[in-house]
Every structure is written in C-alpha cells, then in structure tokens.
GROMACS .gro file of N, CA, C and O in nm:
model
  508
    1UNK      N    1  15.826  14.211   7.614
    1UNK     CA    2  15.717  14.302   7.644
    1UNK      C    3  15.701  14.403   7.532
    1UNK      O    4  15.797  14.443   7.469
    2UNK      N    5  15.579  14.442   7.509
    2UNK     CA    6  15.547  14.544   7.411
    2UNK      C    7  15.472  14.656   7.484
    2UNK      O    8  15.376  14.630   7.556
    3UNK      N    9  15.519  14.778   7.467
    3UNK     CA   10  15.450  14.893   7.526
    3UNK      C   11  15.375  14.968   7.416
    3UNK      O   12  15.428  14.989   7.307
    4UNK      N   13  15.253  15.008   7.449
    4UNK     CA   14  15.168  15.076   7.352
    4UNK      C   15  15.119  15.208   7.412
    4UNK      O   16  15.070  15.209   7.525
    5UNK      N   17  15.132  15.315   7.336
    5UNK     CA   18  15.087  15.446   7.383
    5UNK      C   19  14.998  15.509   7.277
    5UNK      O   20  15.045  15.537   7.165
    6UNK      N   21  14.873  15.532   7.312
    6UNK     CA   22  14.778  15.592   7.219
    6UNK      C   23  14.780  15.744   7.230
    6UNK      O   24  14.810  15.800   7.336
    7UNK      N   25  14.742  15.809   7.122
    7UNK     CA   26  14.725  15.954   7.121
    7UNK      C   27  14.628  15.990   7.010
    7UNK      O   28  14.595  15.906   6.926
    8UNK      N   29  14.582  16.115   7.010
    8UNK     CA   30  14.499  16.164   6.902
    8UNK      C   31  14.352  16.175   6.933
    8UNK      O   32  14.273  16.223   6.850
    9UNK      N   33  14.311  16.131   7.052
    9UNK     CA   34  14.171  16.145   7.087
    9UNK      C   35  14.132  16.291   7.107
    9UNK      O   36  14.217  16.380   7.111
   10UNK      N   37  14.003  16.313   7.121
   10UNK     CA   38  13.955  16.450   7.142
   10UNK      C   39  13.806  16.457   7.129
   10UNK      O   40  13.737  16.354   7.127
   11UNK      N   41  13.757  16.580   7.121
   11UNK     CA   42  13.614  16.604   7.108
   11UNK      C   43  13.585  16.665   6.972
   11UNK      O   44  13.650  16.763   6.932
   12UNK      N   45  13.489  16.608   6.902
   12UNK     CA   46  13.449  16.658   6.771
   12UNK      C   47  13.297  16.655   6.761
   12UNK      O   48  13.230  16.588   6.840
   13UNK      N   49  13.246  16.724   6.662
   13UNK     CA   50  13.103  16.719   6.635
   13UNK      C   51  13.071  16.606   6.537
   13UNK      O   52  13.160  16.554   6.468
   14UNK      N   53  12.945  16.570   6.532
   14UNK     CA   54  12.900  16.468   6.439
   14UNK      C   55  12.945  16.502   6.298
   14UNK      O   56  12.932  16.616   6.254
   15UNK      N   57  12.998  16.401   6.231
   15UNK     CA   58  13.049  16.420   6.096
   15UNK      C   59  13.196  16.456   6.089
   15UNK      O   60  13.254  16.457   5.980
   16UNK      N   61  13.256  16.483   6.203
   16UNK     CA   62  13.397  16.520   6.207
   16UNK      C   63  13.489  16.400   6.194
   16UNK      O   64  13.445  16.286   6.181
   17UNK      N   65  13.618  16.430   6.199
   17UNK     CA   66  13.721  16.327   6.182
   17UNK      C   67  13.827  16.337   6.291
   17UNK      O   68  13.853  16.447   6.343
   18UNK      N   69  13.886  16.226   6.321
   18UNK     CA   70  14.001  16.219   6.411
   18UNK      C   71  14.093  16.108   6.361
   18UNK      O   72  14.048  16.011   6.299
   19UNK      N   73  14.222  16.122   6.390
   19UNK     CA   74  14.316  16.014   6.362
   19UNK      C   75  14.386  15.975   6.491
   19UNK      O   76  14.455  16.058   6.552
   20UNK      N   77  14.366  15.852   6.530
   20UNK     CA   78  14.433  15.799   6.648
   20UNK      C   79  14.566  15.737   6.608
   20UNK      O   80  14.579  15.678   6.500
   21UNK      N   81  14.662  15.749   6.696
   21UNK     CA   82  14.793  15.687   6.676
   21UNK      C   83  14.825  15.598   6.794
   21UNK      O   84  14.784  15.625   6.907
   22UNK      N   85  14.900  15.494   6.767
   22UNK     CA   86  14.946  15.402   6.872
   22UNK      C   87  15.093  15.374   6.846
   22UNK      O   88  15.128  15.307   6.749
   23UNK      N   89  15.178  15.426   6.933
   23UNK     CA   90  15.322  15.405   6.921
   23UNK      C   91  15.361  15.281   6.999
   23UNK      O   92  15.334  15.271   7.118
   24UNK      N   93  15.425  15.187   6.930
   24UNK     CA   94  15.467  15.062   6.993
   24UNK      C   95  15.617  15.065   7.019
   24UNK      O   96  15.694  15.112   6.936
   25UNK      N   97  15.657  15.014   7.134
   25UNK     CA   98  15.799  15.004   7.167
   25UNK      C   99  15.823  14.874   7.243
   25UNK      O  100  15.730  14.804   7.280
   26UNK      N  101  15.951  14.845   7.265
   26UNK     CA  102  15.984  14.719   7.329
   26UNK      C  103  16.006  14.612   7.224
   26UNK      O  104  16.049  14.640   7.113
   27UNK      N  105  15.974  14.490   7.256
   27UNK     CA  106  15.999  14.378   7.167
   27UNK      C  107  15.884  14.367   7.067
   27UNK      O  108  15.793  14.289   7.080
   28UNK      N  109  15.888  14.453   6.963
   28UNK     CA  110  15.780  14.457   6.866
   28UNK      C  111  15.801  14.360   6.751
   28UNK      O  112  15.713  14.342   6.668
   29UNK      N  113  15.917  14.297   6.746
   29UNK     CA  114  15.944  14.202   6.638
   29UNK      C  115  15.845  14.088   6.645
   29UNK      O  116  15.812  14.036   6.751
   30UNK      N  117  15.792  14.052   6.531
   30UNK     CA  118  15.696  13.942   6.523
   30UNK      C  119  15.568  13.970   6.602
   30UNK      O  120  15.514  13.883   6.668
   31UNK      N  121  15.524  14.095   6.596
   31UNK     CA  122  15.391  14.125   6.645
   31UNK      C  123  15.295  14.097   6.531
   31UNK      O  124  15.293  14.170   6.433
   32UNK      N  125  15.219  13.991   6.542
   32UNK     CA  126  15.141  13.944   6.429
   32UNK      C  127  15.014  14.021   6.404
   32UNK      O  128  14.968  14.031   6.292
   33UNK      N  129  14.956  14.073   6.508
   33UNK     CA  130  14.825  14.135   6.491
   33UNK      C  131  14.813  14.254   6.584
   33UNK      O  132  14.855  14.247   6.701
   34UNK      N  133  14.760  14.362   6.534
   34UNK     CA  134  14.732  14.480   6.616
   34UNK      C  135  14.590  14.524   6.590
   34UNK      O  136  14.537  14.505   6.480
   35UNK      N  137  14.531  14.582   6.691
   35UNK     CA  138  14.392  14.622   6.675
   35UNK      C  139  14.355  14.742   6.758
   35UNK      O  140  14.429  14.785   6.847
   36UNK      N  141  14.240  14.796   6.725
   36UNK     CA  142  14.178  14.905   6.801
   36UNK      C  143  14.048  14.853   6.862
   36UNK      O  144  13.966  14.791   6.791
   37UNK      N  145  14.033  14.879   6.989
   37UNK     CA  146  13.912  14.844   7.061
   37UNK      C  147  13.855  14.970   7.123
   37UNK      O  148  13.925  15.070   7.139
   38UNK      N  149  13.729  14.967   7.160
   38UNK     CA  150  13.670  15.080   7.229
   38UNK      C  151  13.574  15.032   7.337
   38UNK      O  152  13.517  14.925   7.329
   39UNK      N  153  13.561  15.119   7.436
   39UNK     CA  154  13.471  15.087   7.548
   39UNK      C  155  13.397  15.213   7.590
   39UNK      O  156  13.459  15.310   7.633
   40UNK      N  157  13.266  15.208   7.578
   40UNK     CA  158  13.181  15.317   7.623
   40UNK      C  159  13.138  15.288   7.766
   40UNK      O  160  13.136  15.171   7.808
   41UNK      N  161  13.100  15.390   7.842
   41UNK     CA  162  13.057  15.368   7.980
   41UNK      C  163  12.943  15.268   7.988
   41UNK      O  164  12.845  15.278   7.914
   42UNK      N  165  12.959  15.170   8.076
   42UNK     CA  166  12.855  15.071   8.095
   42UNK      C  167  12.848  14.963   7.991
   42UNK      O  168  12.759  14.878   7.994
   43UNK      N  169  12.942  14.965   7.897
   43UNK     CA  170  12.941  14.865   7.790
   43UNK      C  171  13.071  14.785   7.791
   43UNK      O  172  13.172  14.828   7.848
   44UNK      N  173  13.068  14.671   7.726
   44UNK     CA  174  13.188  14.589   7.716
   44UNK      C  175  13.282  14.647   7.610
   44UNK      O  176  13.240  14.716   7.518
   45UNK      N  177  13.408  14.612   7.626
   45UNK     CA  178  13.507  14.655   7.527
   45UNK      C  179  13.484  14.575   7.399
   45UNK      O  180  13.475  14.452   7.401
   46UNK      N  181  13.477  14.646   7.288
   46UNK     CA  182  13.451  14.581   7.161
   46UNK      C  183  13.561  14.609   7.059
   46UNK      O  184  13.622  14.717   7.061
   47UNK      N  185  13.582  14.514   6.973
   47UNK     CA  186  13.679  14.533   6.866
   47UNK      C  187  13.624  14.625   6.760
   47UNK      O  188  13.507  14.618   6.724
   48UNK      N  189  13.710  14.714   6.711
   48UNK     CA  190  13.672  14.810   6.608
   48UNK      C  191  13.740  14.777   6.476
   48UNK      O  192  13.676  14.770   6.373
   49UNK      N  193  13.870  14.758   6.482
   49UNK     CA  194  13.947  14.728   6.361
   49UNK      C  195  14.074  14.656   6.399
   49UNK      O  196  14.125  14.674   6.511
   50UNK      N  197  14.124  14.576   6.308
   50UNK     CA  198  14.248  14.503   6.334
   50UNK      C  199  14.326  14.488   6.204
   50UNK      O  200  14.269  14.499   6.094
   51UNK      N  201  14.455  14.464   6.220
   51UNK     CA  202  14.541  14.447   6.104
   51UNK      C  203  14.643  14.337   6.131
   51UNK      O  204  14.699  14.329   6.240
   52UNK      N  205  14.662  14.251   6.034
   52UNK     CA  206  14.769  14.152   6.042
   52UNK      C  207  14.896  14.220   5.995
   52UNK      O  208  14.905  14.262   5.879
   53UNK      N  209  14.992  14.231   6.083
   53UNK     CA  210  15.110  14.313   6.052
   53UNK      C  211  15.196  14.254   5.941
   53UNK      O  212  15.271  14.326   5.877
   54UNK      N  213  15.186  14.124   5.918
   54UNK     CA  214  15.266  14.062   5.815
   54UNK      C  215  15.218  14.093   5.674
   54UNK      O  216  15.293  14.148   5.593
   55UNK      N  217  15.092  14.062   5.646
   55UNK     CA  218  15.042  14.081   5.509
   55UNK      C  219  14.952  14.204   5.495
   55UNK      O  220  14.906  14.233   5.385
   56UNK      N  221  14.925  14.274   5.604
   56UNK     CA  222  14.846  14.396   5.598
   56UNK      C  223  14.697  14.375   5.585
   56UNK      O  224  14.623  14.472   5.562
   57UNK      N  225  14.649  14.252   5.601
   57UNK     CA  226  14.505  14.229   5.595
   57UNK      C  227  14.435  14.307   5.706
   57UNK      O  228  14.485  14.314   5.819
   58UNK      N  229  14.322  14.365   5.674
   58UNK     CA  230  14.249  14.446   5.771
   58UNK      C  231  14.110  14.389   5.795
   58UNK      O  232  14.051  14.324   5.708
   59UNK      N  233  14.059  14.419   5.913
   59UNK     CA  234  13.930  14.368   5.956
   59UNK      C  235  13.859  14.480   6.030
   59UNK      O  236  13.922  14.556   6.104
   60UNK      N  237  13.726  14.487   6.012
   60UNK     CA  238  13.648  14.592   6.076
   60UNK      C  239  13.517  14.537   6.130
   60UNK      O  240  13.457  14.446   6.072
   61UNK      N  241  13.472  14.598   6.237
   61UNK     CA  242  13.337  14.569   6.284
   61UNK      C  243  13.240  14.638   6.189
   61UNK      O  244  13.272  14.744   6.130
   62UNK      N  245  13.123  14.582   6.169
   62UNK     CA  246  13.031  14.633   6.068
   62UNK      C  247  12.997  14.781   6.090
   62UNK      O  248  12.980  14.856   5.994
   63UNK      N  249  12.987  14.823   6.214
   63UNK     CA  250  12.941  14.958   6.244
   63UNK      C  251  13.037  15.068   6.198
   63UNK      O  252  12.999  15.185   6.192
   64UNK      N  253  13.162  15.032   6.167
   64UNK     CA  254  13.259  15.134   6.126
   64UNK      C  255  13.307  15.116   5.983
   64UNK      O  256  13.384  15.199   5.933
   65UNK      N  257  13.263  15.011   5.916
   65UNK     CA  258  13.307  14.987   5.779
   65UNK      C  259  13.270  15.105   5.690
   65UNK      O  260  13.158  15.156   5.695
   66UNK      N  261  13.365  15.148   5.610
   66UNK     CA  262  13.343  15.262   5.522
   66UNK      C  263  13.371  15.396   5.587
   66UNK      O  264  13.377  15.498   5.519
   67UNK      N  265  13.388  15.397   5.720
   67UNK     CA  266  13.415  15.523   5.790
   67UNK      C  267  13.554  15.524   5.855
   67UNK      O  268  13.618  15.628   5.862
   68UNK      N  269  13.598  15.411   5.906
   68UNK     CA  270  13.726  15.400   5.975
   68UNK      C  271  13.825  15.325   5.888
   68UNK      O  272  13.788  15.233   5.816
   69UNK      N  273  13.952  15.363   5.900
   69UNK     CA  274  14.058  15.293   5.828
   69UNK      C  275  14.175  15.269   5.923
   69UNK      O  276  14.227  15.364   5.983
   70UNK      N  277  14.215  15.143   5.934
   70UNK     CA  278  14.331  15.109   6.016
   70UNK      C  279  14.451  15.096   5.924
   70UNK      O  280  14.441  15.046   5.811
   71UNK      N  281  14.566  15.143   5.971
   71UNK     CA  282  14.687  15.134   5.891
   71UNK      C  283  14.807  15.127   5.984
   71UNK      O  284  14.796  15.152   6.104
   72UNK      N  285  14.923  15.095   5.926
   72UNK     CA  286  15.043  15.083   6.007
   72UNK      C  287  15.160  15.144   5.933
   72UNK      O  288  15.165  15.144   5.810
   73UNK      N  289  15.254  15.195   6.009
   73UNK     CA  290  15.381  15.243   5.955
   73UNK      C  291  15.488  15.162   6.025
   73UNK      O  292  15.524  15.190   6.140
   74UNK      N  293  15.536  15.059   5.958
   74UNK     CA  294  15.631  14.969   6.022
   74UNK      C  295  15.763  15.038   6.057
   74UNK      O  296  15.827  15.005   6.157
   75UNK      N  297  15.802  15.135   5.976
   75UNK     CA  298  15.927  15.205   6.004
   75UNK      C  299  15.919  15.283   6.135
   75UNK      O  300  16.019  15.300   6.205
   76UNK      N  301  15.799  15.330   6.168
   76UNK     CA  302  15.781  15.409   6.290
   76UNK      C  303  15.720  15.326   6.402
   76UNK      O  304  15.696  15.379   6.511
   77UNK      N  305  15.694  15.198   6.377
   77UNK     CA  306  15.627  15.114   6.477
   77UNK      C  307  15.501  15.181   6.529
   77UNK      O  308  15.477  15.187   6.651
   78UNK      N  309  15.422  15.233   6.438
   78UNK     CA  310  15.303  15.308   6.477
   78UNK      C  311  15.182  15.254   6.403
   78UNK      O  312  15.187  15.227   6.283
   79UNK      N  313  15.075  15.241   6.478
   79UNK     CA  314  14.945  15.199   6.425
   79UNK      C  315  14.854  15.321   6.423
   79UNK      O  316  14.861  15.405   6.515
   80UNK      N  317  14.770  15.330   6.321
   80UNK     CA  318  14.679  15.443   6.310
   80UNK      C  319  14.534  15.396   6.296
   80UNK      O  320  14.508  15.285   6.250
   81UNK      N  321  14.443  15.483   6.334
   81UNK     CA  322  14.302  15.462   6.305
   81UNK      C  323  14.246  15.596   6.258
   81UNK      O  324  14.231  15.688   6.338
   82UNK      N  325  14.220  15.605   6.129
   82UNK     CA  326  14.156  15.724   6.075
   82UNK      C  327  14.006  15.706   6.088
   82UNK      O  328  13.950  15.610   6.037
   83UNK      N  329  13.943  15.801   6.155
   83UNK     CA  330  13.799  15.793   6.181
   83UNK      C  331  13.730  15.911   6.114
   83UNK      O  332  13.756  16.026   6.150
   84UNK      N  333  13.646  15.882   6.019
   84UNK     CA  334  13.571  15.985   5.948
   84UNK      C  335  13.422  15.968   5.974
   84UNK      O  336  13.377  15.863   6.021
   85UNK      N  337  13.346  16.071   5.941
   85UNK     CA  338  13.200  16.067   5.958
   85UNK      C  339  13.161  16.016   6.096
   85UNK      O  340  13.076  15.929   6.111
   86UNK      N  341  13.223  16.072   6.196
   86UNK     CA  342  13.201  16.027   6.333
   86UNK      C  343  13.059  16.052   6.379
   86UNK      O  344  12.996  16.152   6.340
   87UNK      N  345  13.010  15.961   6.462
   87UNK     CA  346  12.875  15.966   6.515
   87UNK      C  347  12.882  15.967   6.667
   87UNK      O  348  12.980  15.919   6.725
   88UNK      N  349  12.776  16.017   6.732
   88UNK     CA  350  12.776  16.015   6.879
   88UNK      C  351  12.798  15.875   6.936
   88UNK      O  352  12.862  15.861   7.042
   89UNK      N  353  12.751  15.773   6.868
   89UNK     CA  354  12.769  15.636   6.918
   89UNK      C  355  12.913  15.587   6.907
   89UNK      O  356  12.945  15.479   6.957
   90UNK      N  357  12.998  15.664   6.844
   90UNK     CA  358  13.141  15.630   6.842
   90UNK      C  359  13.213  15.679   6.969
   90UNK      O  360  13.331  15.649   6.989
   91UNK      N  361  13.143  15.753   7.052
   91UNK     CA  362  13.202  15.804   7.175
   91UNK      C  363  13.245  15.690   7.265
   91UNK      O  364  13.164  15.602   7.297
   92UNK      N  365  13.370  15.689   7.304
   92UNK     CA  366  13.424  15.579   7.386
   92UNK      C  367  13.570  15.607   7.417
   92UNK      O  368  13.632  15.697   7.357
   93UNK      N  369  13.625  15.527   7.506
   93UNK     CA  370  13.769  15.521   7.523
   93UNK      C  371  13.821  15.421   7.421
   93UNK      O  372  13.770  15.309   7.413
   94UNK      N  373  13.920  15.462   7.345
   94UNK     CA  374  13.976  15.377   7.242
   94UNK      C  375  14.112  15.323   7.287
   94UNK      O  376  14.198  15.400   7.333
   95UNK      N  377  14.128  15.192   7.270
   95UNK     CA  378  14.248  15.124   7.313
   95UNK      C  379  14.319  15.058   7.196
   95UNK      O  380  14.254  14.999   7.109
   96UNK      N  381  14.448  15.063   7.200
   96UNK     CA  382  14.532  14.991   7.105
   96UNK      C  383  14.572  14.858   7.169
   96UNK      O  384  14.597  14.852   7.290
   97UNK      N  385  14.578  14.754   7.088
   97UNK     CA  386  14.615  14.622   7.139
   97UNK      C  387  14.707  14.553   7.040
   97UNK      O  388  14.703  14.579   6.920
   98UNK      N  389  14.788  14.463   7.093
   98UNK     CA  390  14.882  14.390   7.009
   98UNK      C  391  14.899  14.247   7.060
   98UNK      O  392  14.878  14.219   7.179
   99UNK      N  393  14.936  14.159   6.969
   99UNK     CA  394  14.960  14.021   7.008
   99UNK      C  395  15.054  13.956   6.908
   99UNK      O  396  15.055  13.993   6.791
  100UNK      N  397  15.130  13.858   6.954
  100UNK     CA  398  15.230  13.794   6.868
  100UNK      C  399  15.178  13.668   6.800
  100UNK      O  400  15.247  13.607   6.720
  101UNK      N  401  15.058  13.628   6.831
  101UNK     CA  402  15.006  13.505   6.774
  101UNK      C  403  14.926  13.535   6.648
  101UNK      O  404  14.840  13.622   6.650
  102UNK      N  405  14.951  13.462   6.542
  102UNK     CA  406  14.866  13.480   6.424
  102UNK      C  407  14.724  13.435   6.455
  102UNK      O  408  14.703  13.347   6.538
  103UNK      N  409  14.627  13.501   6.390
  103UNK     CA  410  14.488  13.472   6.422
  103UNK      C  411  14.406  13.455   6.296
  103UNK      O  412  14.428  13.524   6.197
  104UNK      N  413  14.304  13.372   6.303
  104UNK     CA  414  14.207  13.370   6.192
  104UNK      C  415  14.125  13.497   6.198
  104UNK      O  416  14.112  13.559   6.303
  105UNK      N  417  14.069  13.538   6.085
  105UNK     CA  418  13.993  13.664   6.082
  105UNK      C  419  13.887  13.674   6.191
  105UNK      O  420  13.868  13.781   6.249
  106UNK      N  421  13.818  13.564   6.220
  106UNK     CA  422  13.709  13.569   6.318
  106UNK      C  423  13.759  13.601   6.458
  106UNK      O  424  13.681  13.640   6.544
  107UNK      N  425  13.889  13.585   6.485
  107UNK     CA  426  13.943  13.609   6.619
  107UNK      C  427  13.998  13.750   6.637
  107UNK      O  428  14.029  13.789   6.750
  108UNK      N  429  14.011  13.825   6.531
  108UNK     CA  430  14.080  13.954   6.542
  108UNK      C  431  14.001  14.057   6.620
  108UNK      O  432  14.058  14.153   6.669
  109UNK      N  433  13.869  14.037   6.635
  109UNK     CA  434  13.787  14.132   6.711
  109UNK      C  435  13.764  14.086   6.855
  109UNK      O  436  13.688  14.148   6.928
  110UNK      N  437  13.830  13.980   6.894
  110UNK     CA  438  13.812  13.923   7.027
  110UNK      C  439  13.918  13.978   7.121
  110UNK      O  440  14.036  13.951   7.105
  111UNK      N  441  13.875  14.053   7.222
  111UNK     CA  442  13.973  14.117   7.311
  111UNK      C  443  14.056  14.015   7.387
  111UNK      O  444  14.169  14.044   7.428
  112UNK      N  445  14.002  13.895   7.406
  112UNK     CA  446  14.077  13.793   7.476
  112UNK      C  447  14.196  13.739   7.399
  112UNK      O  448  14.280  13.668   7.453
  113UNK      N  449  14.205  13.775   7.271
  113UNK     CA  450  14.314  13.728   7.187
  113UNK      C  451  14.437  13.817   7.193
  113UNK      O  452  14.537  13.788   7.128
  114UNK      N  453  14.432  13.924   7.271
  114UNK     CA  454  14.542  14.021   7.273
  114UNK      C  455  14.607  14.025   7.410
  114UNK      O  456  14.538  14.033   7.512
  115UNK      N  457  14.739  14.025   7.411
  115UNK     CA  458  14.814  14.025   7.536
  115UNK      C  459  14.863  14.162   7.579
  115UNK      O  460  14.896  14.182   7.696
  116UNK      N  461  14.874  14.255   7.486
  116UNK     CA  462  14.933  14.385   7.517
  116UNK      C  463  14.831  14.495   7.488
  116UNK      O  464  14.768  14.495   7.382
  117UNK      N  465  14.822  14.589   7.582
  117UNK     CA  466  14.721  14.694   7.572
  117UNK      C  467  14.782  14.829   7.609
  117UNK      O  468  14.869  14.838   7.696
  118UNK      N  469  14.732  14.933   7.543
  118UNK     CA  470  14.766  15.068   7.584
  118UNK      C  471  14.671  15.118   7.690
  118UNK      O  472  14.579  15.045   7.733
  119UNK      N  473  14.691  15.244   7.732
  119UNK     CA  474  14.610  15.302   7.838
  119UNK      C  475  14.481  15.365   7.787
  119UNK      O  476  14.392  15.395   7.865
  120UNK      N  477  14.474  15.389   7.658
  120UNK     CA  478  14.351  15.442   7.600
  120UNK      C  479  14.356  15.591   7.573
  120UNK      O  480  14.432  15.665   7.636
  121UNK      N  481  14.274  15.633   7.479
  121UNK     CA  482  14.257  15.774   7.448
  121UNK      C  483  14.108  15.798   7.425
  121UNK      O  484  14.040  15.720   7.359
  122UNK      N  485  14.058  15.907   7.483
  122UNK     CA  486  13.913  15.932   7.482
  122UNK      C  487  13.871  16.000   7.353
  122UNK      O  488  13.933  16.097   7.308
  123UNK      N  489  13.762  15.949   7.296
  123UNK     CA  490  13.699  16.011   7.179
  123UNK      C  491  13.556  16.047   7.217
  123UNK      O  492  13.481  15.960   7.263
  124UNK      N  493  13.520  16.172   7.199
  124UNK     CA  494  13.386  16.218   7.230
  124UNK      C  495  13.328  16.287   7.108
  124UNK      O  496  13.387  16.380   7.053
  125UNK      N  497  13.211  16.239   7.065
  125UNK     CA  498  13.145  16.296   6.948
  125UNK      C  499  13.012  16.355   6.993
  125UNK      O  500  12.927  16.285   7.047
  126UNK      N  501  12.994  16.483   6.973
  126UNK     CA  502  12.873  16.551   7.016
  126UNK      C  503  12.780  16.572   6.896
  126UNK      O  504  12.824  16.590   6.783
  127UNK      N  505  12.651  16.572   6.927
  127UNK     CA  506  12.551  16.589   6.820
  127UNK      C  507  12.519  16.734   6.797
  127UNK      O  508  12.559  16.822   6.873
   0.00000   0.00000   0.00000
C-alpha cells in the first residue's frame, strides 16, 4: 500500500502562485508514475501533470503548460506541483496519485491508470 497526503492548497488571486506537496509513505519502492489531478465542482477529474519516477520524464495537460511544474524529491518521498500565473479556471480540488505500473505518455493523464490517491487539497483562485 502507498499512502499519499497532499498539502499546500489555499486561496490566491489571479496571477498568484502556490506549491502543492504530496508526501508518500508505505511501500513506495518501484512507484513508476505519480501525478496531479484536479476536479472542479460538476466536472470530471482531469489529469494536470505527471512524472515517471524512474527517468523523471514529465507530462502536462495543455492548459497548464508553461505555468505548472511537477517535480519530485526521492529522498523525501515527496511530489510537488509548482503553480504559477494561476487563473480562476484553475480552481479545483487537487489530488495526488501514484501507480506502480509503467505507462506510455498517453496514459499518464488517465485517472483510471492510478491505484493510489490522496484526499486532496483545495485551490481557489479569485479574479
């Protein structure tokens, strides 16, 4: 089992920044892929960014490219999402996810590909 705990959410104005953290514990060895997803009220959960923990390859949904950066600190078993130039449409509950199966790039944004999930942290961006 892998336990994931997110933190770092909050309320900011348009153009502001936040850094989300996801602390992983439990059997984290050979966790091949980790990602950030978000879900706004009335909408489906969507992939935002993902990282292959082995080679560090990163993947982003088009709407956040150039604004968000996913990174990992293997020594701390922690995943990060640096979010800059935030927009009201970024408002959502953000979830950390992990999985032990290697994935092709096209699968990293698919929520069905992840077995482990955190409880989420709320991000609210006001105009």
